[in-house]
Short mmCIF file of C-alpha atoms in Angstrom, two decimals:
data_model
loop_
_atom_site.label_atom_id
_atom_site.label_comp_id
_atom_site.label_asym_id
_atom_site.label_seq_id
_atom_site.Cartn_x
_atom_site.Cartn_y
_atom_site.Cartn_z
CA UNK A 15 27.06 6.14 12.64
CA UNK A 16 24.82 8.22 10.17
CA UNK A 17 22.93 9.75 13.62
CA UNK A 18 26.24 10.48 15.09
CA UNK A 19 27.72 12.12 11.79
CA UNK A 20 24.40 14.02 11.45
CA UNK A 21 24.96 15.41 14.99
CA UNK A 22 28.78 16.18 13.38
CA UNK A 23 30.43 13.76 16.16
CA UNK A 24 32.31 12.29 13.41
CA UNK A 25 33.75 14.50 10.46
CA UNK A 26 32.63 14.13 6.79
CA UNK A 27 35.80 12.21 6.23
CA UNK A 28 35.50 9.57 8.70
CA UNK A 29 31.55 8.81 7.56
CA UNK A 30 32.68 9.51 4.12
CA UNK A 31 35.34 6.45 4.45
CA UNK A 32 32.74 4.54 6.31
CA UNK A 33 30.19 4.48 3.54
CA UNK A 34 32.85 3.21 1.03
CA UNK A 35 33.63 0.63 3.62
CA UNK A 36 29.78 -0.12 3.99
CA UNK A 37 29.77 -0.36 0.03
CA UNK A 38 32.89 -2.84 -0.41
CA UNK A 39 35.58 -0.31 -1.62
CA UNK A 40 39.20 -0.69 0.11
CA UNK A 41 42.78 0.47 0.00
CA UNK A 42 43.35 -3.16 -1.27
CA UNK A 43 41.52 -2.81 -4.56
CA UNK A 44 42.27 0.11 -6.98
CA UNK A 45 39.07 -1.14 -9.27
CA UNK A 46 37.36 -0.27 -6.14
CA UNK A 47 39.14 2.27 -4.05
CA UNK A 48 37.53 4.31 -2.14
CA UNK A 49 35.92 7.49 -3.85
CA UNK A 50 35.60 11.30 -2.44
CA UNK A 51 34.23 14.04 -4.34
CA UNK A 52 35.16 17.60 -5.64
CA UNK A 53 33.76 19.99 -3.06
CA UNK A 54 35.41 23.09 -4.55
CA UNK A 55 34.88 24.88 -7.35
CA UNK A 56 37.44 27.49 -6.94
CA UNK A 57 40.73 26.58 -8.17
CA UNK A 58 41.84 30.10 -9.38
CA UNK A 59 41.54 32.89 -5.94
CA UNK A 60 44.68 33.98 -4.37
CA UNK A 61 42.75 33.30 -0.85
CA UNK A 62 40.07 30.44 -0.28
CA UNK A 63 36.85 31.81 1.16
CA UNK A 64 34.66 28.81 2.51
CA UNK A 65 32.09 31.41 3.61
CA UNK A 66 31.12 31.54 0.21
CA UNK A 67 28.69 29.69 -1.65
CA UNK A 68 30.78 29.69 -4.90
CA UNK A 69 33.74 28.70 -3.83
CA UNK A 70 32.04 25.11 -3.35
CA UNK A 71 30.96 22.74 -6.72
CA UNK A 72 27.10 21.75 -6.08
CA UNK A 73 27.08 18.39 -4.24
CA UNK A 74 23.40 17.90 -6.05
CA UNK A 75 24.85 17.24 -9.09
CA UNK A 76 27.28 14.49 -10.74
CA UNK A 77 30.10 15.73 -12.52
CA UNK A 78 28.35 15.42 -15.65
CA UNK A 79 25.58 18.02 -14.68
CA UNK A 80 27.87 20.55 -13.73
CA UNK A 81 27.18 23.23 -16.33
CA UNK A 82 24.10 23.93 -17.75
CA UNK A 83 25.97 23.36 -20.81
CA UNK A 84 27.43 20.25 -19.93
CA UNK A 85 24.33 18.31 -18.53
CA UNK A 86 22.05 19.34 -21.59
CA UNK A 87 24.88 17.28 -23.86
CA UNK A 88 25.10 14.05 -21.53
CA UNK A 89 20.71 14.41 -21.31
CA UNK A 90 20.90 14.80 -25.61
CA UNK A 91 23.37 11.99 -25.53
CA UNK A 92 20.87 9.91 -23.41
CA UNK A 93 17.90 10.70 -25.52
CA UNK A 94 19.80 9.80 -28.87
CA UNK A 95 21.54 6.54 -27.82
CA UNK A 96 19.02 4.35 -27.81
CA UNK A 97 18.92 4.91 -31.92
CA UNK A 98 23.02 3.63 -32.09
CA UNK A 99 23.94 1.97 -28.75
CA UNK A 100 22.27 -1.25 -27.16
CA UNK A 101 22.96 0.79 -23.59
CA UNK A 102 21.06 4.23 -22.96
CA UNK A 103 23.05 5.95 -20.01
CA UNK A 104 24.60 9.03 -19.53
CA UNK A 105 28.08 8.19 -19.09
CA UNK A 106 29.98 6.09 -20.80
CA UNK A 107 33.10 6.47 -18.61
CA UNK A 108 33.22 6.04 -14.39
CA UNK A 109 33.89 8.41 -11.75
CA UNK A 110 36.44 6.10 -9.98
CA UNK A 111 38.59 3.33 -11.90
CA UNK A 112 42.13 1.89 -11.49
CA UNK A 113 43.74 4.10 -14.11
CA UNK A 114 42.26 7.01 -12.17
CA UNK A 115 43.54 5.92 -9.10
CA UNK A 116 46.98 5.23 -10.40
CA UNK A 117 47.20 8.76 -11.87
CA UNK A 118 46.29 11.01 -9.40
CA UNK A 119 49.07 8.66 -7.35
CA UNK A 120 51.53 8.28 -9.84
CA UNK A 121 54.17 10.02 -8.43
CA UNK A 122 54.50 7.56 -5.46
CA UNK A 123 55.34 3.95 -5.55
CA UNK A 124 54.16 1.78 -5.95
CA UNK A 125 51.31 3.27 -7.81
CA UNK A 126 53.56 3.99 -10.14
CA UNK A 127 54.78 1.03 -11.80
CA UNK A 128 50.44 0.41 -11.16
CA UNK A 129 50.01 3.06 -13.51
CA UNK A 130 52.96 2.39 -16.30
CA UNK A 131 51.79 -1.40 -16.18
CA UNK A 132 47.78 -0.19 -17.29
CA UNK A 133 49.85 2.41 -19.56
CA UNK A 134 51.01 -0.81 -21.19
CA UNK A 135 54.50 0.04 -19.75
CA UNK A 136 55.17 3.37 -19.73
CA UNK A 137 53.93 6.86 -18.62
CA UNK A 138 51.21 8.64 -20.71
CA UNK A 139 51.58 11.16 -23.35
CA UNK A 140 52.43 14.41 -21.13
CA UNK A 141 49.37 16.33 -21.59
CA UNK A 142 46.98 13.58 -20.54
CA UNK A 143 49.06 13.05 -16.84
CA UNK A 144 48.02 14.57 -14.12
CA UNK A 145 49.67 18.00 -13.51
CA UNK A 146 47.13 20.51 -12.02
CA UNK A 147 44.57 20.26 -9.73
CA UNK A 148 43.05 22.94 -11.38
CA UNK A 149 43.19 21.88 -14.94
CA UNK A 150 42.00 18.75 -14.00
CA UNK A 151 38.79 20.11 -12.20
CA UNK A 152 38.46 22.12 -15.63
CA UNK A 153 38.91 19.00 -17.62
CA UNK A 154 36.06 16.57 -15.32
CA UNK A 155 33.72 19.43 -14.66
CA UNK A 156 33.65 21.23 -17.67
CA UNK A 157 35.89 20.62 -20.72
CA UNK A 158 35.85 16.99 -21.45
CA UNK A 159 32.84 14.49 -22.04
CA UNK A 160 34.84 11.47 -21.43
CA UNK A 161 35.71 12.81 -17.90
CA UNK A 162 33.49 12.93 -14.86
CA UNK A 163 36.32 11.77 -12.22
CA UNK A 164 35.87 12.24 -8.60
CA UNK A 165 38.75 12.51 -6.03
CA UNK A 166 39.92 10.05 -3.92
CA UNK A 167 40.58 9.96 0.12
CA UNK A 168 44.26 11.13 -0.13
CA UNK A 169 43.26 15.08 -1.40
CA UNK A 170 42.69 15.70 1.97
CA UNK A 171 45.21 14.01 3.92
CA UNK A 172 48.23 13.33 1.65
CA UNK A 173 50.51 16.14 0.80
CA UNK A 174 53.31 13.67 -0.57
CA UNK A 175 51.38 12.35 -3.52
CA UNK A 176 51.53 15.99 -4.65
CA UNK A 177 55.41 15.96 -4.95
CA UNK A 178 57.99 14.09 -7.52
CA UNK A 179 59.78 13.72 -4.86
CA UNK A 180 61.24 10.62 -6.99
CA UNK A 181 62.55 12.89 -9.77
CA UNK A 182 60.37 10.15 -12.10
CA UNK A 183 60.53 11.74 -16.22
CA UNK A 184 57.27 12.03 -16.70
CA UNK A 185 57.61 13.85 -20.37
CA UNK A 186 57.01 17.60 -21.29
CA UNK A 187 53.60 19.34 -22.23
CA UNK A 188 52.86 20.58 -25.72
CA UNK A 189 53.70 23.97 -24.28
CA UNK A 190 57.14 23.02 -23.24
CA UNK A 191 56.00 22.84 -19.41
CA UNK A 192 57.94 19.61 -17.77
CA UNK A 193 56.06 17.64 -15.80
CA UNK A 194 57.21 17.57 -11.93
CA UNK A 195 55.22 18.35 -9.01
CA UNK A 196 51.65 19.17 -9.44
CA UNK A 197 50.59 22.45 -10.08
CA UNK A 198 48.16 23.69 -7.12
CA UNK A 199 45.65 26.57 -6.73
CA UNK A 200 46.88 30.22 -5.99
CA UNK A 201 45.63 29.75 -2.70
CA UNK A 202 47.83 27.02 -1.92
CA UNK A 203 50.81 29.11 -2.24
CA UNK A 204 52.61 26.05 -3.41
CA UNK A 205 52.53 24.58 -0.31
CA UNK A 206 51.25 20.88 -1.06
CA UNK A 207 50.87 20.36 3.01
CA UNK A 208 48.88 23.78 2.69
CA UNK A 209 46.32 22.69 -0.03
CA UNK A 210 45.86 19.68 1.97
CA UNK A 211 45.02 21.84 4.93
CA UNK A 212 42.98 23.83 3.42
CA UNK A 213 41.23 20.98 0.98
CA UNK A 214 40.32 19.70 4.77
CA UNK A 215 38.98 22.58 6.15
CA UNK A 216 36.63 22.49 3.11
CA UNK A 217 35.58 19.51 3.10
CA UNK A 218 34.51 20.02 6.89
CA UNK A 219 32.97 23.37 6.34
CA UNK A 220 29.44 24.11 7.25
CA UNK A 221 28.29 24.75 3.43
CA UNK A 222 29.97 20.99 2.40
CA UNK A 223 28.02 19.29 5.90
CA UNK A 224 24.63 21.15 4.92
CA UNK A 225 25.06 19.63 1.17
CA UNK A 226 27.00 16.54 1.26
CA UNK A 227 24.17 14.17 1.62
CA UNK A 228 23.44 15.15 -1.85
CA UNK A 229 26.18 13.93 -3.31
CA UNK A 230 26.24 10.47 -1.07
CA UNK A 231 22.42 10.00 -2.56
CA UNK A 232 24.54 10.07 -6.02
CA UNK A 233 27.09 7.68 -5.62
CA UNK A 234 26.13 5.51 -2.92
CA UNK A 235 21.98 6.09 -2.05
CA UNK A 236 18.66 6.18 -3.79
CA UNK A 237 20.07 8.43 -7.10
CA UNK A 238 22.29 5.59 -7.95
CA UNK A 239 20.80 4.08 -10.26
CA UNK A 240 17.03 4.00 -11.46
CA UNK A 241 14.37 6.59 -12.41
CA UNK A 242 16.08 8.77 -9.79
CA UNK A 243 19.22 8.53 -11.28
CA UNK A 244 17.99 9.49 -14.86
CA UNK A 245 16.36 12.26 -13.46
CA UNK A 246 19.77 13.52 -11.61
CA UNK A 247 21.75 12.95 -14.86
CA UNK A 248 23.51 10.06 -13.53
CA UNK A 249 23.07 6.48 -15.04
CA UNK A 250 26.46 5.00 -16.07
CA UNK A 251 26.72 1.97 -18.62
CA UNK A 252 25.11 -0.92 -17.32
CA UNK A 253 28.84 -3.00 -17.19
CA UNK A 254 29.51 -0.41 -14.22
CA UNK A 255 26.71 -1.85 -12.08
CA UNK A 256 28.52 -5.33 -11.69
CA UNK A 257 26.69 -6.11 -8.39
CA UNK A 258 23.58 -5.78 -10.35
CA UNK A 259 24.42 -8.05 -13.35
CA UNK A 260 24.24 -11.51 -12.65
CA UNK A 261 27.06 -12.42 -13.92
CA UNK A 262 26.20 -16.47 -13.65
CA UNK A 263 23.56 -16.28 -15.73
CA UNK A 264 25.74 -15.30 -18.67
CA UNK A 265 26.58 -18.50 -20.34
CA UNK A 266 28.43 -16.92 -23.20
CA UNK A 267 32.04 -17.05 -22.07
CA UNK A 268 33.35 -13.99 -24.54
CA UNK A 269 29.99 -11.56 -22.84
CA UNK A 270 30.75 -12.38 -19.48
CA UNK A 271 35.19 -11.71 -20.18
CA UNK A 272 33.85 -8.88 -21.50
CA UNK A 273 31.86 -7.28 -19.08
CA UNK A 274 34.55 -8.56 -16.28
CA UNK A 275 37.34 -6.73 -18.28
CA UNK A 276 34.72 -3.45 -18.42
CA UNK A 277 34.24 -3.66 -14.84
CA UNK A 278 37.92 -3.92 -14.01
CA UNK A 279 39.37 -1.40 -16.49
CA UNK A 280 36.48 1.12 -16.43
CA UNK A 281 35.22 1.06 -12.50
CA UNK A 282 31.95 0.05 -10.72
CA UNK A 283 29.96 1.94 -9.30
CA UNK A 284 29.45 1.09 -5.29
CA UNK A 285 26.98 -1.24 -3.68
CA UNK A 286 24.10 1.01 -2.25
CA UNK A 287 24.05 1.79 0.90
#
């Protein structure tokens, strides 16, 4: 499969979904769902140009080494957590879990009684739901330390997870904007079957083929974990490698419940590949 993708017989979708086959993540399990990344950057433009280099976020890094910025707080965060925390990683949080699942799919059951059920019953505060593609590249490439989410499969083939088509209440922001459908890029036109299209077309682009073996090294290859991982900026906390932790071993009943409730609230970070 990887000769025939690198030959482009098959698009980056289809070898994307069967590497997160290959590394044990379904449909069937949202502590494991499948995981696609961010491959644009530009969230803003009234047209999308995918003939242009910065329109696309760089597949080399994780999400936590997207700024210069950015990646020199999660290496200083690294370097000082050794002193306070029995882990040293970079991230403390996961790319993938079952709450981020459930919120980029709230709006569609049953994902959505998924997502009030982890909320502890109900929706979350308004400004912390998922309402803009935009804001929430912003918020996991830029803004916010305790977010390094990546997408998942539907982005690019889903336009109705976009809509409320179920007229759900799902509160009003701080600014008085009430939450409905999702707000999309300029570029979009606020077409959700549009964004989709176009989402596609960029993740089957020639700049995303020539670079997205970077990004697979990352999540499911040789940068996963290791002294290649520290040097990418991308060692998680050791709970999030649970096929790594031998869990039998751990005789202490309240460790292992713990690390087991980590792993299923938190994510885990694929089998390699």
């Amino acid at each position: 499969v990887s000769f025939s993708w690198q030959k482009r017989e098959i698009s980056n979708f289809d070898y994307l979904m069967y590497l997160n086959t290959l590394a044990g993540r379904s449909y069937n399990d949202y502590m494991q769902y499948p995981v696609f990344p961010w491959v644009l950057a530009d969230y803003h433009s009234e047209t999308l140009n995918l003939t242009n280099p910065h329109t696309f976020r760089d597949l080399s890094k994780p999400m936590g080494a997207q700024t210069v910025e950015r990646k020199r707080k999660f290496i200083q965060r690294y370097n000082e957590v050794e002193k306070n925390l029995s882990a040293q990683c970079h991230y403390c949080t996961h790319y993938s879990s079952a709450i981020i699942v459930a919120s980029y799919l709230v709006r569609m059951e049953p994902f959505t009684q998924t997502f009030c059920s982890l909320q502890g019953g109900s929706f979350d505060v308004a400004d912390r739901m998922f309402h803009s593609v935009k804001s929430t590249w912003e918020s996991a490439s830029r803004d916010n330390m305790s977010d390094v989410r990546e997408l998942i499969p539907e982005f690019f083939y889903l336009p109705e997870f976009l809509t409320n088509a179920n007229h759900f209440e799902l509160g009003c922001m701080q600014d008085g904007t009430v939450l409905g459908d999702v707000q999309l890029p300029p570029w979009a036109d606020g077409d959700p079957h549009k964004f989709v299209l176009l989402h596609r077309q960029a993740l089957e682009s020639d700049y995303v083929s020539a670079h997205l073996h970077r990004w697979i090294d990352l999540i499911f290859g040789h940068r996963q974990h290791g002294s290649a991982a520290v040097e990418a900026v991308n060692t998680y906390h050791p709970y999030f490698y649970g096929d790594k932790m031998d869990l039998n071993n751990i005789k202490d009943p309240l460790i292992k419940s713990t690390i087991l409730g980590f792993i299923s609230n938190f994510g885990q970070i694929p089998k390699q590949v």
